[in-house]
Coordinates of C-alpha atoms and ligand atoms in Angstrom, one line a residue:
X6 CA 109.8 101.1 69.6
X7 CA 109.1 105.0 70.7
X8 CA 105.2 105.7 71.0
X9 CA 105.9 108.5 68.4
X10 CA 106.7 105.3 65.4
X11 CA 103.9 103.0 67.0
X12 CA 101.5 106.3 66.8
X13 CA 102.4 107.0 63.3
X14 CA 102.2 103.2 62.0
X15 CA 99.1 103.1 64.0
X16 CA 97.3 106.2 62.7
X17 CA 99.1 107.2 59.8
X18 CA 99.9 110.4 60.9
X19 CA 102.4 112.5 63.6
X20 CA 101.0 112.7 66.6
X21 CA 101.1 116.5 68.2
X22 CA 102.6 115.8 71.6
X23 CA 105.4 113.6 73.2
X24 CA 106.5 113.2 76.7
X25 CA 107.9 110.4 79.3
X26 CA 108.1 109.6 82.7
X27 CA 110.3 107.5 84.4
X28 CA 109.2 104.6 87.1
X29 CA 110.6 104.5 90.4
X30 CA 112.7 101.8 92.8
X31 CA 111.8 102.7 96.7
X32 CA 115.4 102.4 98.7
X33 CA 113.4 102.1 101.8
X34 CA 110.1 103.3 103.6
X35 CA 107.5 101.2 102.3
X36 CA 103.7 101.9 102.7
X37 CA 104.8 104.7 105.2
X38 CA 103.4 107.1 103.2
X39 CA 100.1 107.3 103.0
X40 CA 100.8 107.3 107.1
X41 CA 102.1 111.0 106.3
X42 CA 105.6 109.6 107.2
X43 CA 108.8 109.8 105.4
X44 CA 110.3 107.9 102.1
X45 CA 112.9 107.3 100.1
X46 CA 112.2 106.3 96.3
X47 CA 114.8 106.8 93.5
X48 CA 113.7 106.8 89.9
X49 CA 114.9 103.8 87.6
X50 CA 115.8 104.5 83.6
X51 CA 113.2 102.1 82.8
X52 CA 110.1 104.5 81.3
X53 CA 106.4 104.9 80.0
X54 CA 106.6 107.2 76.7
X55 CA 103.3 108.6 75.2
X56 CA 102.4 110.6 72.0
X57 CA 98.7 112.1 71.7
X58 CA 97.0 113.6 68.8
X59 CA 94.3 115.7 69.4
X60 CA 90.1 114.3 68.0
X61 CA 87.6 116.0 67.6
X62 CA 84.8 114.4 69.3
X63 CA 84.9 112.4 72.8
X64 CA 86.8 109.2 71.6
X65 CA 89.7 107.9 73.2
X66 CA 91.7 106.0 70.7
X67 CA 94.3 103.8 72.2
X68 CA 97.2 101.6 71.2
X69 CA 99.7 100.1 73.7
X70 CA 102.8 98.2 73.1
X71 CA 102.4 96.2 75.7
X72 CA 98.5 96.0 75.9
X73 CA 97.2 96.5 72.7
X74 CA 94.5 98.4 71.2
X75 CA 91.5 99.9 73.0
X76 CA 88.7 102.0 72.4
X77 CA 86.0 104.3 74.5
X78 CA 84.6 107.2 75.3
X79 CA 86.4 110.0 77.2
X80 CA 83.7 109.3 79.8
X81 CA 83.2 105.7 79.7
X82 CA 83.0 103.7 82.8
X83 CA 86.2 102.0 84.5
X84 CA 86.7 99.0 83.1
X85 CA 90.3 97.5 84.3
X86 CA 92.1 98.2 81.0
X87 CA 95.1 100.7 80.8
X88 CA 92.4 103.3 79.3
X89 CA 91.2 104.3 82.9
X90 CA 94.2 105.9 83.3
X91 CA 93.9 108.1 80.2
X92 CA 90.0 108.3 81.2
X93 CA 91.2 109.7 84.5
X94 CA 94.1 112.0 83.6
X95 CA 91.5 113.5 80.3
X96 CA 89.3 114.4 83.3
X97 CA 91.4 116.1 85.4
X98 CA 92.8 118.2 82.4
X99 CA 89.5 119.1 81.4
X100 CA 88.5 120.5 85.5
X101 CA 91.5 123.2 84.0
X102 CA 91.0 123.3 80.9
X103 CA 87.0 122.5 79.6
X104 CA 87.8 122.6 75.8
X105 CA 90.0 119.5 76.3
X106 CA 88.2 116.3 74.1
X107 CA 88.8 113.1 72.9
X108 CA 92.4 112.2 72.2
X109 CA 94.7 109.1 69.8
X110 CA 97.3 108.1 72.2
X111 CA 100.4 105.4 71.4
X112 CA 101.9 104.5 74.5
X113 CA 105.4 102.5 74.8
X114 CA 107.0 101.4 77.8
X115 CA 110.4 99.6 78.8
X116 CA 108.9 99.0 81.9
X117 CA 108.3 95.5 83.8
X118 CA 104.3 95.6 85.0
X119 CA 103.3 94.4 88.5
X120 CA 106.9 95.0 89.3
X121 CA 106.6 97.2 92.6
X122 CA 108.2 100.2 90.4
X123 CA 105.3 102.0 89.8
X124 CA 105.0 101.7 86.1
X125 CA 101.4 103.4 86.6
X126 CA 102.8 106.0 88.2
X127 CA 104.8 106.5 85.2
X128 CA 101.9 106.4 82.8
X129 CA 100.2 109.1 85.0
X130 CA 102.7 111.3 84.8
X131 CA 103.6 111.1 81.6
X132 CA 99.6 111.7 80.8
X133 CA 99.9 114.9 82.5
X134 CA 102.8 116.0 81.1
X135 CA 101.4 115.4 77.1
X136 CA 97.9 116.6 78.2
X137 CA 99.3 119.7 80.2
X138 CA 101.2 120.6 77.0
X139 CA 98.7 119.7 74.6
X140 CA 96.1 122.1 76.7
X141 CA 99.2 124.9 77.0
X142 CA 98.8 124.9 80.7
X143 CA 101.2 125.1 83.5
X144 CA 100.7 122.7 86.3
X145 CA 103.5 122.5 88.5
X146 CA 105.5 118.8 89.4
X147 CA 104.0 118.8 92.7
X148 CA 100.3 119.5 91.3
X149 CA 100.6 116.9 88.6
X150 CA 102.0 114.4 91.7
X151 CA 98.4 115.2 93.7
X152 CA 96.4 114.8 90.1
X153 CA 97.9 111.6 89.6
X154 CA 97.2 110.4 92.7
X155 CA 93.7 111.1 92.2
X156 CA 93.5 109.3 89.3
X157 CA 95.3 106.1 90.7
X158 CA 92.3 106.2 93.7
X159 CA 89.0 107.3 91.5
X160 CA 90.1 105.4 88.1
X161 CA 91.9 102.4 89.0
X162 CA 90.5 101.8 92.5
X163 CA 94.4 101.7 95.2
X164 CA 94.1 104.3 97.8
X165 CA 98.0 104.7 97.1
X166 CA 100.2 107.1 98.9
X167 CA 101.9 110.4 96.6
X168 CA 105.2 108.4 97.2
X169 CA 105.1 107.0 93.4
X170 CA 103.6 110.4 91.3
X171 CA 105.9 112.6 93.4
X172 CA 109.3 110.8 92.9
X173 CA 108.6 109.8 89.3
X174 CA 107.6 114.1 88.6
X175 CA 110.5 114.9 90.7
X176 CA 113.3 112.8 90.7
X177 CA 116.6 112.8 89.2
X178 CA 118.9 109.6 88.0
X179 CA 121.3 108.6 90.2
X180 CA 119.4 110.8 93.5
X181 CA 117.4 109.3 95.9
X182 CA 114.3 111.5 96.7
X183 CA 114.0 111.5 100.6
X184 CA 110.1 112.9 100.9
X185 CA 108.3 114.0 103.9
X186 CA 104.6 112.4 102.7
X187 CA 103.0 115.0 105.6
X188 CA 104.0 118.4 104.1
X189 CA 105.9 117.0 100.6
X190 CA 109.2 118.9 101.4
X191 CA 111.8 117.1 100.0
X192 CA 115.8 116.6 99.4
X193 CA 117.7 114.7 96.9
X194 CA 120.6 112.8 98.1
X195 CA 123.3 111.3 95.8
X196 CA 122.8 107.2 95.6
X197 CA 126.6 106.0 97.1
X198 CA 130.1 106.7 95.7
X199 CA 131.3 103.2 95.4
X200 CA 127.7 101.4 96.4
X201 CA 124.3 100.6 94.1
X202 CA 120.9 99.3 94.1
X203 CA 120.3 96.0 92.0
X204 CA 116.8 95.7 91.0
X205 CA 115.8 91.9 90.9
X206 CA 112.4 90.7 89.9
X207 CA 111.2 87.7 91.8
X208 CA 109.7 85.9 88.9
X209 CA 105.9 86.2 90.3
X210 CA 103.8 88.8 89.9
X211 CA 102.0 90.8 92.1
X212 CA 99.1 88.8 93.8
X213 CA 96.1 90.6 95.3
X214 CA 98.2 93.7 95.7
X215 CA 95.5 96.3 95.5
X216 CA 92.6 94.5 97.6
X217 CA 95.6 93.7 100.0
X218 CA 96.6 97.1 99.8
X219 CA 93.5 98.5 100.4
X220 CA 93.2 96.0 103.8
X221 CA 97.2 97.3 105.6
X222 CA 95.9 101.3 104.8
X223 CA 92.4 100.2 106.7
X224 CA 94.5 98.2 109.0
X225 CA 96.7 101.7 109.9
X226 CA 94.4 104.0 109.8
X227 CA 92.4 101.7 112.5
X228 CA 95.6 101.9 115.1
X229 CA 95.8 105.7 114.1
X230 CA 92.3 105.8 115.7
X231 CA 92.8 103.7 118.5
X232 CA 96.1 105.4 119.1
X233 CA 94.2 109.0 119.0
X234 CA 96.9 110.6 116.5
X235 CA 96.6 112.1 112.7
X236 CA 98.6 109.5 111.6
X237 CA 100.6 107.1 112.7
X238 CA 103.5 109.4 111.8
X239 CA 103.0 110.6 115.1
X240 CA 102.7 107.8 117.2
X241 CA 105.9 105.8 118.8
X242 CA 106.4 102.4 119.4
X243 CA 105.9 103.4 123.6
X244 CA 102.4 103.6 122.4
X245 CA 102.1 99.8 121.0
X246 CA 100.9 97.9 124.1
X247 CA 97.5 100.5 124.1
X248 CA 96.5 98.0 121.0
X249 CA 95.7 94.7 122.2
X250 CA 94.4 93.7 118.4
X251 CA 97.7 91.5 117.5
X252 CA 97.6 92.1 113.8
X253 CA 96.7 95.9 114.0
X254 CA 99.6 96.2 116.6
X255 CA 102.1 94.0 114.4
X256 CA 100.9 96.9 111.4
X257 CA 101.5 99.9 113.5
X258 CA 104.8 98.5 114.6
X259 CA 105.9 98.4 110.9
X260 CA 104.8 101.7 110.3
X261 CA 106.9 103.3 113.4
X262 CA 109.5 101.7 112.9
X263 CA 110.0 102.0 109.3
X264 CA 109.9 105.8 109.5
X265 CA 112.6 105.8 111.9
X266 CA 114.6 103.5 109.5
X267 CA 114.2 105.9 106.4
X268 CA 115.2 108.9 108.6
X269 CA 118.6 107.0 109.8
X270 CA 118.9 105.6 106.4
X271 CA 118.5 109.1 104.8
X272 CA 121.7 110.0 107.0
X273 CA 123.8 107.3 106.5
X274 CA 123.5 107.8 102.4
X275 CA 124.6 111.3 103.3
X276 CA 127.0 110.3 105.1
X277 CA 128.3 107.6 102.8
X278 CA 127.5 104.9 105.0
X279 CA 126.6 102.1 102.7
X280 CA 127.1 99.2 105.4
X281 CA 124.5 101.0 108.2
X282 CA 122.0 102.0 105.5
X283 CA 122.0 97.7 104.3
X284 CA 121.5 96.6 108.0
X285 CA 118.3 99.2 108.4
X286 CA 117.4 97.5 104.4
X287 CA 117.6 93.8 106.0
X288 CA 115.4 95.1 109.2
X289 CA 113.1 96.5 107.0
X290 CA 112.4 93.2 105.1
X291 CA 111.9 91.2 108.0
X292 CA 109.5 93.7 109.7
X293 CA 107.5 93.8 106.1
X294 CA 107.5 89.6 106.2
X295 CA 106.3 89.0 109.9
X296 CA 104.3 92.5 111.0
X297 CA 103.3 94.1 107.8
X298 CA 103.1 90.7 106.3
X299 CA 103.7 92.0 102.4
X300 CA 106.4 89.8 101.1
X301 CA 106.1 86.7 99.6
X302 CA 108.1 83.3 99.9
X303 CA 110.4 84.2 96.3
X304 CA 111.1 87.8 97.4
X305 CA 112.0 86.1 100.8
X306 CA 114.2 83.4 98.9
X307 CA 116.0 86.5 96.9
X308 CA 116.7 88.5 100.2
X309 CA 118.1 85.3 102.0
X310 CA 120.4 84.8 99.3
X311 CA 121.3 88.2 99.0
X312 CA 122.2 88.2 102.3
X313 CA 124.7 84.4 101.9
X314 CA 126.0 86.1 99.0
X315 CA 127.5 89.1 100.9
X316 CA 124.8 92.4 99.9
X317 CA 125.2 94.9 102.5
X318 CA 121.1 94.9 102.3
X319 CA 118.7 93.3 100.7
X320 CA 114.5 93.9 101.4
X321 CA 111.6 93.5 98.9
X322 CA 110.3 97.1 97.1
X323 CA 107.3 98.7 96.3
X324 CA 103.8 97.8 97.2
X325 CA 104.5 93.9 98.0
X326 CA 102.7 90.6 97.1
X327 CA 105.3 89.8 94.5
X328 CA 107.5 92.1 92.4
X329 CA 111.0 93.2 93.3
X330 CA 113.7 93.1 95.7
X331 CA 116.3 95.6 95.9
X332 CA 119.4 94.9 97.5
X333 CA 122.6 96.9 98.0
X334 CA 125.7 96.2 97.0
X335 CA 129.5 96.9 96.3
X336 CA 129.9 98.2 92.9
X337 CA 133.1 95.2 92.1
X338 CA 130.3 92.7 93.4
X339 CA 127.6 93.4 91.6
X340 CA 128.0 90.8 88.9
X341 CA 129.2 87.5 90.9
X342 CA 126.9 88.6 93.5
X343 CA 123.8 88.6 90.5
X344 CA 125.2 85.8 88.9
X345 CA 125.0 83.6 92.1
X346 CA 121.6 84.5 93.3
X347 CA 119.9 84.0 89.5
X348 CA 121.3 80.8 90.0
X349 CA 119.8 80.0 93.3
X350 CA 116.6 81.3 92.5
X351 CA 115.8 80.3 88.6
X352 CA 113.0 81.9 88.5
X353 CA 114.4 85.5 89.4
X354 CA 115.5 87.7 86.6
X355 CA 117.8 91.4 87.3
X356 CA 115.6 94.3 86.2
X357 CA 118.3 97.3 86.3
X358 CA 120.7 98.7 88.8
X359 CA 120.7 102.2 90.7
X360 CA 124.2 103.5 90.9
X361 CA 125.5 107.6 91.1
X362 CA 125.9 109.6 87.8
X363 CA 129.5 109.8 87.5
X364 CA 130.0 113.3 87.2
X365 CA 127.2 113.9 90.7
Ligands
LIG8 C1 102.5 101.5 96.1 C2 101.8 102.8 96.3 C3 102.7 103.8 97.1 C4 103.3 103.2 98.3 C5 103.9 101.8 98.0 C6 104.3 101.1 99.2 O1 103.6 101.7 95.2 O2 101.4 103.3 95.1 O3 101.9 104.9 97.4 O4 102.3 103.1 99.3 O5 103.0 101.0 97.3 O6 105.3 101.8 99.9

C-alpha cells in the first residue's frame, strides 16, 4: 500500500507531502568508501515511500508498514526504532529551517531490511526530500547525501561511508554510479547490453553488522596510521609488509586491492566487458571472506554455486554479515541459472535483477 493510503487510514486525513527514494545494490567496491576510495553502487526499483503532515507541537507521530506505530518527541532520545531516523532528519531540517516542528509520517516500503541494499539509506533520503519540501527549501542531492550520512552516524550509531545516501540521491535505473568517495565526483555508466545483476538474498539476516562495522573502519583507519597516509586510498599493496599486525594487514589488503578492482571494473562496463568485470566480482568475494572477513557461510554457499552454475561473477553486497549476493549473469541465463541455485540453497530467495533500460 502507498504511505499516502496508510497515512490517510491512519490519520484520517491527506497528508501534505510525498516523496521516495530508491535503495541501492553495490556492483563492486565494498567498504572502500569510507577509505576515500572509489565505488560502484547501482540503485534497485525496490523503494522507501513517505507522506508527512505537518503538527503543531513537537510530536512525531509515526506509522510504518513494516514496523508499526510509534510515538515521541521530536527530541527524544535514540531508542533503536525506525523513529531515530525521522528524529535525525527533523533535526537537520530544523539547523535550516528553525520553524520546522513536530510531524505525522506513514512510511511504506517494498524493500527487504538487513538486506545489504541500504533500505536506510532510502528512508533518509526520502526524509529529506518530504522535509526539504515541506520547509520550501532547496538542498542540493549532494547536501542531502552528507545530511544523511550524519544522521545514519549520530541517530542510529554506523560510522557508514556516503556510498549509500549518494547513489540512492543520485542514481538512475539501469546506471551504475561509479563515485570517487575522496572528492564525490562521479559518472554514470550504463549496466551491460546483453549482461545483469541478479540480486539474491541469502536467507539470514545481517548479524552484528554495525558493531562489526564499526571494528573493519577502526581496523583501516589503524593501518592508515601505521601506513602514514590520509587514507588508505593512498596507500599500495608495496606498502603491506610495513604492518606486521596480521589481521590489520589482511584489512588493508582488502581495501587496496578493492579500489583497483572497482577502477578496472568501471572500465570494463564501459567497455562492455561483462566476462573481465565477473572475474574482478569473484576476486572481490574471496578477498571480503579471507582478509576483510565480512561474508558469511550462506552468502559463501550462493557465490560457489553461482560460480558451478556458469555466472560470469558472483560476490556478496553491501555491508556484509548476512544479506545479499549479487552475481552477474547472461541475460538468456538468468532464469535456469536462479532456478538452480534456489534449489541448492533452500534457504536463498531472488530479491530483483539490475539489467539496462531498453531505450539507454
Ligand atoms: C554499508 C555502509 C556503506 C558502505 C557499505 C560497505 O552499506 O552504509 O557506507 O561502507 O556498507 O561497502
Amino acid at each position: 500500500m502507498s504511505s499516502s493510503k496508510i497515512f490517510q487510514s491512519y490519520f484520517h486525513k491527506d497528508p501534505t507531502m510525498t516523496s521516495s527514494a530508491h535503495g541501492r545494490l553495490n556492483l563492486i567496491g565494498e567498504h572502500t568508501d569510507y577509505n576515500n576510495g572509489f565505488v560502484l553502487p547501482s540503485l534497485i526499483p525496490q523503494s522507501i515511500e513517505v507522506s508527512i503532515g505537518v503538527r503543531e507541537d513537537d510530536d512525531i507521530v509515526g506509522i510504518s508498514d513494516k514496523f508499526g506505530a510509534l510515538r515521541s518527541k521530536t527530541f527524544s532520545s535514540n531508542n533503536g526504532t525506525w523513529l531515530d531516523f525521522v528524529r535525525g532528519a527533523i533535526y537537520f531540517i530544523q539547523q535550516l529551517s528553525p520553524s520546522m516542528r513536530g510531524i505525522d509520517i506513514a512510511v511504506s516500503s517494498t524493500m527487504p531490511n538487513d538486506s545489504g541494499l541500504s533500505s536506510s539509506a532510502a528512508l533518509e533520503i526520502a526524509l529529506l526530500r518530504t522535509l526539504a519540501r515541506l520547509q520550501g527549501l532547496s538542498i542540493s542531492s549532494y547536501e542531502m547525501a552528507k545530511i544523511g550520512q550524519q544522521i545514519e552516524h549520530q541517530f542510529a550509531g554506523t560510522q557508514c561511508g556516503i556510498m549509500d545516501q549518494m547513489v540512492s540521491a543520485n542514481g538512475q535505473l539501469g546506471e551504475a554510479f561509479f563515485l570517487d568517495c575522496e572528492n564525490l565526483q562521479s559518472k554514470s555508466i550504463p549496466i551491460f547490453l546483453n549482461h545483469s545483476f541478479v540480486v539474491i538474498h541469502c536467507g539470514s539476516k545481517r548479524k552484528l553488522s554495525q558493531s562489526k562495522y564499526n571494528e573493519r573502519k577502526n581496523e583501516s583507519i589503524t593501518a592508515s596510521h601505521i601506513l602514514n597516509v590520509p587514507s588508505l586510498r593512498h596507500a599500495s599493496i608495496n606498502h603491506l609488509s610495513q604492518i606486521q599486525d596480521p589481521i590489520i594487514q589482511k584489512r588493508a589488503k582488502h581495501i587496496i586491492s578493492e579500489n583497483d578492482r572497482v577502477i578496472k571494473a568501471s572500465s570494463y562496463l564501459e567497455n562492455n566487458d561483462a566476462k573481465s568485470f565477473g572475474e574482478l566480482m569473484f576476486l572481490s568475494h574471496h578477498s571480503m571472506r579471507d582478509d576483510y572477513e565480512i561474508s558469511s557461510d550462506e552468502l559463501n554457499q550462493i557465490v560457489e554455486s553461482a560460480q558451478k552454475n556458469d555466472a560470469l561473477g558472483a560476490r556478496l553486497t553491501g555491508a556484509g554479515f548476512g544479506g545479499c549476493a549479487v552475481i552477474l549473469s547472461h541475460n538468456d541465463k538468468i532464469e535456469s541459472m536462479k532456478k538452480s541455485i534456489l534449489s541448492e540453497c533452500p534457504q536463498a530467495y531472488w530479491v530483483t535483477t539490475i539489467s539496462r533500460k531498453l531505450n539507454s
